[in-house]
CSV table of C-alpha atoms in Angstrom, one decimal:
chain,number,residue,atom,x,y,z
A,1,MET,CA,19.3,-23.5,-3.6
A,2,THR,CA,21.1,-26.8,-3.6
A,3,ALA,CA,23.6,-26.5,-6.5
A,4,GLN,CA,27.2,-26.3,-5.3
A,5,ILE,CA,29.0,-23.5,-7.2
A,6,ALA,CA,32.2,-21.6,-6.8
A,7,VAL,CA,33.2,-17.9,-7.3
A,8,PRO,CA,35.7,-17.7,-10.1
A,9,ALA,CA,39.2,-16.7,-8.8
A,10,GLY,CA,40.4,-13.2,-9.2
A,11,ARG,CA,37.0,-11.6,-9.6
A,12,ALA,CA,36.3,-8.0,-8.4
A,13,VAL,CA,33.3,-5.8,-8.2
A,14,ARG,CA,32.6,-2.2,-7.3
A,15,VAL,CA,29.3,-1.2,-5.6
A,16,ARG,CA,27.7,2.1,-4.8
A,17,VAL,CA,24.8,2.4,-2.3
A,18,PRO,CA,22.8,5.5,-1.4
A,19,ALA,CA,21.9,6.8,2.0
A,20,THR,CA,18.3,6.5,3.0
A,21,SER,CA,15.8,8.1,5.3
A,22,ALA,CA,13.0,6.0,6.6
A,23,ASN,CA,9.6,6.7,8.2
A,24,LEU,CA,9.4,10.3,6.7
A,25,GLY,CA,7.1,11.2,9.6
A,26,PRO,CA,3.9,9.1,9.5
A,27,GLY,CA,5.2,6.2,7.4
A,28,PHE,CA,6.6,4.2,10.3
A,29,ASP,CA,8.5,1.1,9.2
A,30,SER,CA,7.0,1.4,5.7
A,31,LEU,CA,8.1,4.5,3.8
A,32,GLY,CA,11.7,5.2,2.8
A,33,LEU,CA,13.6,7.6,0.5
A,34,ALA,CA,16.9,7.1,-1.2
A,35,LEU,CA,19.3,10.1,-1.0
A,36,SER,CA,22.3,11.3,-3.0
A,37,LEU,CA,25.0,10.4,-0.5
A,38,TYR,CA,26.9,7.2,-1.1
A,39,ASP,CA,29.1,4.5,0.3
A,40,GLU,CA,31.3,2.8,-2.3
A,41,VAL,CA,32.9,-0.6,-1.9
A,42,VAL,CA,35.3,-2.6,-4.0
A,43,VAL,CA,35.4,-6.4,-3.2
A,44,ARG,CA,38.0,-8.7,-4.7
A,45,VAL,CA,38.4,-12.5,-4.4
A,46,ARG,CA,41.8,-13.5,-3.1
A,47,PRO,CA,43.6,-16.8,-2.7
A,48,GLU,CA,44.1,-16.5,1.0
A,49,PRO,CA,41.1,-17.5,3.2
A,50,GLY,CA,39.3,-15.0,5.5
A,51,ALA,CA,38.7,-11.3,4.8
A,52,THR,CA,40.6,-8.1,5.2
A,53,VAL,CA,38.9,-4.7,5.1
A,54,THR,CA,40.2,-1.2,4.7
A,55,VAL,CA,38.0,1.9,5.2
A,56,ASP,CA,38.4,5.5,4.1
A,57,GLY,CA,36.0,8.2,5.3
A,58,VAL,CA,33.2,7.5,7.8
A,59,GLY,CA,34.0,4.5,10.1
A,60,ALA,CA,37.7,4.5,9.4
A,61,GLY,CA,39.4,3.1,12.5
A,62,GLU,CA,36.1,2.2,14.0
A,63,VAL,CA,34.4,-0.6,12.0
A,64,ALA,CA,35.5,-4.2,12.0
A,65,THR,CA,38.2,-5.0,9.5
A,66,ASP,CA,37.8,-8.8,9.4
A,67,ASP,CA,35.1,-11.4,8.7
A,68,THR,CA,32.9,-9.8,11.3
A,69,ASN,CA,32.5,-6.6,9.2
A,70,LEU,CA,28.9,-6.1,8.2
A,71,VAL,CA,29.6,-5.8,4.5
A,72,VAL,CA,31.7,-9.0,4.5
A,73,ARG,CA,28.9,-10.8,6.4
A,74,ALA,CA,26.4,-9.7,3.8
A,75,VAL,CA,28.7,-10.8,0.9
A,76,ARG,CA,29.0,-14.2,2.5
A,77,ARG,CA,25.3,-14.4,3.1
A,78,GLY,CA,24.6,-13.8,-0.5
A,79,LEU,CA,27.2,-16.3,-1.7
A,80,GLU,CA,25.8,-18.9,0.8
A,81,HIS,CA,22.3,-18.4,-0.4
A,82,ALA,CA,23.4,-18.9,-4.0
A,83,GLY,CA,25.0,-22.2,-3.1
A,84,VAL,CA,28.7,-21.4,-3.1
A,85,ALA,CA,30.4,-24.6,-1.8
A,86,GLN,CA,33.3,-22.9,-0.1
A,87,GLN,CA,33.5,-19.3,0.9
A,88,PRO,CA,36.4,-17.5,-0.9
A,89,GLY,CA,38.9,-15.2,0.6
A,90,LEU,CA,37.9,-11.5,0.3
A,91,GLU,CA,39.7,-8.2,0.1
A,92,LEU,CA,37.4,-5.2,0.7
A,93,HIS,CA,38.0,-1.5,0.4
A,94,ALA,CA,35.2,0.9,1.4
A,95,VAL,CA,35.0,4.7,0.9
A,96,ASN,CA,32.1,5.7,3.2
A,97,ALA,CA,30.2,9.0,3.3
A,98,ILE,CA,27.0,7.9,5.1
A,99,PRO,CA,27.1,8.9,8.8
A,100,HIS,CA,26.9,6.0,11.3
A,101,GLY,CA,24.3,5.9,14.0
A,102,ARG,CA,22.4,9.0,12.8
A,103,GLY,CA,19.3,7.7,11.1
A,104,MET,CA,20.6,7.7,7.5
A,105,GLY,CA,20.6,4.0,6.8
A,106,SER,CA,24.3,3.2,7.3
A,107,SER,CA,23.7,-0.4,8.3
A,108,ALA,CA,21.2,-0.9,5.5
A,109,ALA,CA,23.7,0.5,3.1
A,110,ALA,CA,26.4,-1.9,4.4
A,111,ILE,CA,24.1,-4.9,4.0
A,112,VAL,CA,22.9,-3.9,0.5
A,113,ALA,CA,26.6,-3.3,-0.5
A,114,GLY,CA,27.6,-6.8,0.5
A,115,LEU,CA,24.6,-8.5,-1.2
A,116,MET,CA,25.1,-6.5,-4.4
A,117,ALA,CA,28.8,-7.4,-4.3
A,118,ALA,CA,27.8,-11.1,-4.0
A,119,ARG,CA,25.5,-10.6,-7.0
A,120,GLY,CA,28.4,-9.1,-9.0
A,121,LEU,CA,30.9,-11.7,-8.1
A,122,LEU,CA,28.4,-14.4,-9.3
A,123,GLU,CA,27.8,-12.7,-12.7
A,124,GLY,CA,27.4,-15.3,-15.3
A,125,VAL,CA,27.3,-18.1,-12.7
A,126,VAL,CA,24.0,-17.6,-10.9
A,127,ASP,CA,21.6,-14.6,-10.5
A,128,LEU,CA,20.5,-13.1,-7.2
A,129,ASP,CA,17.3,-11.4,-8.4
A,130,ALA,CA,15.7,-8.3,-6.8
A,131,SER,CA,13.2,-10.3,-4.7
A,132,THR,CA,16.0,-12.5,-3.3
A,133,LEU,CA,18.2,-9.4,-2.5
A,134,LEU,CA,15.3,-7.7,-0.7
A,135,THR,CA,14.5,-10.9,1.3
A,136,LEU,CA,18.1,-11.4,2.4
A,137,ALA,CA,18.6,-7.7,3.2
A,138,THR,CA,15.4,-7.6,5.3
A,139,GLU,CA,16.5,-10.8,7.2
A,140,MET,CA,19.8,-9.1,8.1
A,141,GLU,CA,18.4,-5.7,8.8
A,142,GLY,CA,15.2,-6.8,10.6
A,143,HIS,CA,12.8,-4.6,8.6
A,144,PRO,CA,12.6,-3.5,4.9
A,145,ASP,CA,12.0,0.3,5.2
A,146,ASN,CA,15.7,1.2,4.7
A,147,VAL,CA,16.9,-1.6,2.6
A,148,ALA,CA,14.2,-1.2,-0.1
A,149,PRO,CA,15.1,2.4,-1.1
A,150,ALA,CA,18.9,1.5,-0.7
A,151,LEU,CA,18.3,-1.3,-3.3
A,152,PHE,CA,15.9,0.3,-5.6
A,153,GLY,CA,16.2,4.1,-5.2
A,154,GLY,CA,13.4,6.7,-5.2
A,155,LEU,CA,10.5,6.6,-2.8
A,156,THR,CA,9.6,3.0,-1.7
A,157,ILE,CA,6.7,1.6,0.2
A,158,ALA,CA,7.7,-1.7,1.8
A,159,TRP,CA,5.6,-4.2,3.6
A,160,MET,CA,5.7,-7.8,4.9
A,161,THR,CA,3.6,-10.6,3.5
A,162,ALA,CA,3.4,-14.3,4.4
A,163,GLU,CA,5.9,-15.0,1.7
A,164,GLY,CA,8.3,-12.3,2.8
A,165,PRO,CA,9.0,-8.6,2.2
A,166,ALA,CA,7.5,-6.7,-0.8
A,167,TYR,CA,7.9,-3.2,-2.1
A,168,LYS,CA,6.7,-0.6,-4.6
A,169,ARG,CA,9.0,2.0,-6.0
A,170,LEU,CA,7.6,5.5,-6.9
A,171,LEU,CA,9.1,8.5,-8.6
A,172,VAL,CA,9.3,11.6,-6.5
A,173,HIS,CA,8.0,15.0,-7.7
A,174,ARG,CA,10.9,17.1,-9.0
A,175,GLY,CA,10.0,19.9,-6.7
A,176,VAL,CA,10.8,17.9,-3.6
A,177,SER,CA,14.1,19.2,-2.1
A,178,PRO,CA,15.5,17.2,0.8
A,179,VAL,CA,18.0,18.5,3.3
A,180,VAL,CA,19.3,16.4,6.2
A,181,PHE,CA,20.8,18.0,9.3
A,182,VAL,CA,23.3,15.7,11.0
A,183,PRO,CA,24.4,16.3,14.6
A,184,THR,CA,27.5,15.1,16.3
A,185,LEU,CA,25.3,13.0,18.6
A,186,THR,CA,24.6,9.4,17.7
A,187,LEU,CA,21.6,7.2,18.7
A,188,SER,CA,21.2,3.5,18.3
A,189,THR,CA,18.1,2.2,16.5
A,190,LYS,CA,17.6,-0.4,19.3
A,191,LEU,CA,17.4,2.4,21.9
A,192,ALA,CA,15.0,4.4,19.8
A,193,ARG,CA,12.7,1.4,19.3
A,194,SER,CA,12.7,0.6,23.0
A,195,LEU,CA,11.1,3.9,23.8
A,196,GLN,CA,7.9,3.1,21.8
A,197,PRO,CA,4.8,1.7,23.6
A,198,ALA,CA,3.5,-1.7,22.7
A,199,SER,CA,0.2,-0.2,21.6
A,200,VAL,CA,-1.2,3.2,20.7
A,201,PRO,CA,-4.6,4.8,20.8
A,202,HIS,CA,-7.0,4.0,17.9
A,203,GLU,CA,-7.3,7.7,17.0
A,204,ASP,CA,-3.5,8.0,16.7
A,205,ALA,CA,-3.3,5.0,14.4
A,206,ALA,CA,-6.2,6.4,12.3
A,207,PHE,CA,-4.4,9.8,12.2
A,208,ASN,CA,-1.2,8.2,10.8
A,209,VAL,CA,-3.1,6.2,8.3
A,210,SER,CA,-4.5,9.4,6.8
A,211,ARG,CA,-1.2,11.2,6.9
A,212,SER,CA,0.9,8.4,5.4
A,213,ALA,CA,-1.6,8.2,2.5
A,214,LEU,CA,-1.4,11.9,2.0
A,215,LEU,CA,2.4,11.8,2.2
A,216,VAL,CA,2.6,9.5,-0.8
A,217,ALA,CA,0.4,11.9,-2.8
A,218,ALA,CA,2.5,14.9,-1.6
A,219,LEU,CA,5.8,13.3,-2.6
A,220,ILE,CA,4.8,12.1,-6.0
A,221,GLN,CA,2.3,14.8,-7.0
A,222,SER,CA,1.6,17.7,-4.6
A,223,PRO,CA,4.7,18.9,-2.6
A,224,GLU,CA,2.7,21.8,-1.3
A,225,LEU,CA,1.0,19.3,1.0
A,226,LEU,CA,4.2,18.1,2.6
A,227,LEU,CA,3.8,20.0,5.9
A,228,ALA,CA,0.4,18.5,6.7
A,229,ALA,CA,1.4,15.1,5.2
A,230,THR,CA,4.4,14.7,7.6
A,231,GLU,CA,2.5,14.9,10.8
A,232,ASP,CA,3.0,11.9,13.1
A,233,ARG,CA,1.6,10.4,16.3
A,234,LEU,CA,3.1,6.9,16.2
A,235,HIS,CA,6.8,7.2,17.0
A,236,GLN,CA,8.5,10.7,17.1
A,237,ALA,CA,7.0,12.0,20.3
A,238,TYR,CA,7.9,8.7,22.1
A,239,ARG,CA,11.5,9.0,21.1
A,240,ALA,CA,11.9,12.7,21.8
A,241,SER,CA,13.4,12.2,25.2
A,242,ALA,CA,16.4,10.5,23.6
A,243,MET,CA,17.0,13.4,21.2
A,244,PRO,CA,15.6,16.6,22.8
A,245,GLU,CA,17.5,19.0,20.5
A,246,THR,CA,16.2,17.2,17.4
A,247,ASP,CA,12.7,17.4,18.8
A,248,ALA,CA,13.0,21.1,19.6
A,249,LEU,CA,14.4,21.9,16.1
A,250,ILE,CA,11.7,19.9,14.4
A,251,GLY,CA,9.1,21.9,16.3
A,252,LEU,CA,10.7,25.2,15.4
A,253,LEU,CA,11.0,24.3,11.7
A,254,ARG,CA,7.4,23.2,11.5
A,255,GLN,CA,6.3,26.4,13.1
A,256,HIS,CA,8.0,28.1,10.2
A,257,GLY,CA,6.0,26.0,7.7
A,258,LEU,CA,8.8,23.5,6.9
A,259,ALA,CA,8.1,19.7,6.7
A,260,ALA,CA,10.6,18.6,9.2
A,261,VAL,CA,10.7,15.0,10.6
A,262,VAL,CA,13.1,12.7,12.4
A,263,SER,CA,15.3,10.9,9.8
A,264,GLY,CA,14.9,7.2,10.5
A,265,ALA,CA,15.6,6.5,14.1
A,266,GLY,CA,17.4,9.8,14.5
A,267,PRO,CA,19.0,11.9,15.8
A,268,SER,CA,19.4,13.5,12.3
A,269,LEU,CA,16.4,15.5,11.1
A,270,LEU,CA,15.1,15.6,7.5
A,271,VAL,CA,13.3,18.6,5.9
A,272,LEU,CA,11.3,17.8,2.8
A,273,GLY,CA,11.2,21.2,1.1
A,274,SER,CA,8.6,21.9,-1.6
A,275,ASP,CA,11.1,24.0,-3.4
A,276,PRO,CA,14.9,24.6,-3.1
A,277,ALA,CA,14.5,27.9,-1.3
A,278,GLN,CA,13.0,26.2,1.7
A,279,ARG,CA,16.3,24.3,2.3
A,280,LEU,CA,18.1,27.6,2.7
A,281,THR,CA,15.5,28.8,5.2
A,282,ALA,CA,15.8,25.6,7.1
A,283,ALA,CA,19.6,25.8,7.2
A,284,ASP,CA,19.4,29.4,8.5
A,285,LEU,CA,17.0,28.4,11.3
A,286,VAL,CA,19.1,25.4,12.4
A,287,SER,CA,22.3,27.5,12.3
A,288,ARG,CA,20.8,30.3,14.5
A,289,HIS,CA,18.8,28.1,16.9
A,290,GLY,CA,20.7,24.9,17.2
A,291,GLU,CA,22.5,24.5,20.5
A,292,SER,CA,25.2,22.1,19.1
A,293,ASP,CA,26.9,21.7,15.7
A,294,TRP,CA,24.6,20.5,12.9
A,295,ARG,CA,25.9,19.6,9.4
A,296,ALA,CA,23.5,20.5,6.6
A,297,LEU,CA,23.5,18.0,3.7
A,298,MET,CA,21.7,19.5,0.7
A,299,LEU,CA,20.8,16.3,-1.2
A,300,ALA,CA,18.7,15.1,-4.1
A,301,VAL,CA,16.5,12.1,-4.3
A,302,ASP,CA,18.6,9.2,-5.6
A,303,LEU,CA,16.7,7.5,-8.5
A,304,GLY,CA,18.9,4.5,-9.2
A,305,GLY,CA,19.4,2.8,-5.9
A,306,ALA,CA,22.4,0.4,-5.5
A,307,THR,CA,24.6,-0.1,-8.5
A,308,VAL,CA,27.2,-2.7,-9.2
A,309,VAL,CA,30.1,-2.7,-11.7
A,310,PRO,CA,30.7,-6.4,-12.3
A,311,HIS,CA,34.0,-8.1,-12.9
A,312,SER,CA,33.6,-8.1,-16.7
A,313,ALA,CA,33.1,-4.3,-16.8
A,314,LEU,CA,35.9,-3.6,-14.4
A,315,GLN,CA,38.3,-5.7,-16.5
A,316,ALA,CA,37.4,-3.5,-19.5
A,317,GLU,CA,38.1,-0.2,-17.6
A,318,PRO,CA,41.5,1.5,-18.3
A,319,ALA,CA,44.0,1.2,-15.5
């Protein structure tokens, strides 16, 4: 875009973004699920240049509180793409619930929060459409599997084309009951990816093609197939050495008929129950057999994705 525009002074927006779990077993770098755990951010335009950030909840005292903050960087990327002539001063307050470094899409949530805030700040000036938001988020994150469900909610299939990222959003069967087990240990996505080989045997690739196709059917129509549908040969075994307890618990849970997988890059693990009772069974097994402390998050599938309350609506809210 070439038009030079400005963000109206005094504007503010509030954004809510869900956690996500990517891969879901066999759907490496393509499948993602939005979950009912949220980061919330309020962004205000201020007269002073630069940015200030305050954080409550996860990341308080740890994340950057200036222009290097990931949410701020994403706001500025969205404004820049829209053609904002001069970056405004920003005041940002975040209330975070998504764990960092545990495979629940915290960086994707931060990027999506910033881009959605930019969209809200530009309400009535210029529109950042869904395709643009996905493209910018993918550029910042590096791949679309987490940013797509964070943006759009539900189950998403994301892929790359010559023109950029694309996605398809699907509704999940109401019988699917997710639970995420979060350890105290963290693991960087970069390290997890470094453990994977450059190529895999043809039979393993064919195996995952069949399972990922089956997984889509299981999630939208036949939850009773989730155990078979979540088998994987492309990434989890290669990453197991970096999270041995996660790997051991996944093996135990699957032996008990539960569809357990690594959540994203880990080390959290996700169980996709075919009914709510399976979540309680999983929680009992992890409580009795886990060597360290694991926090069980009984979650629902988020259906709405990222939401933004724009300036005009905030102004109408009672003080």
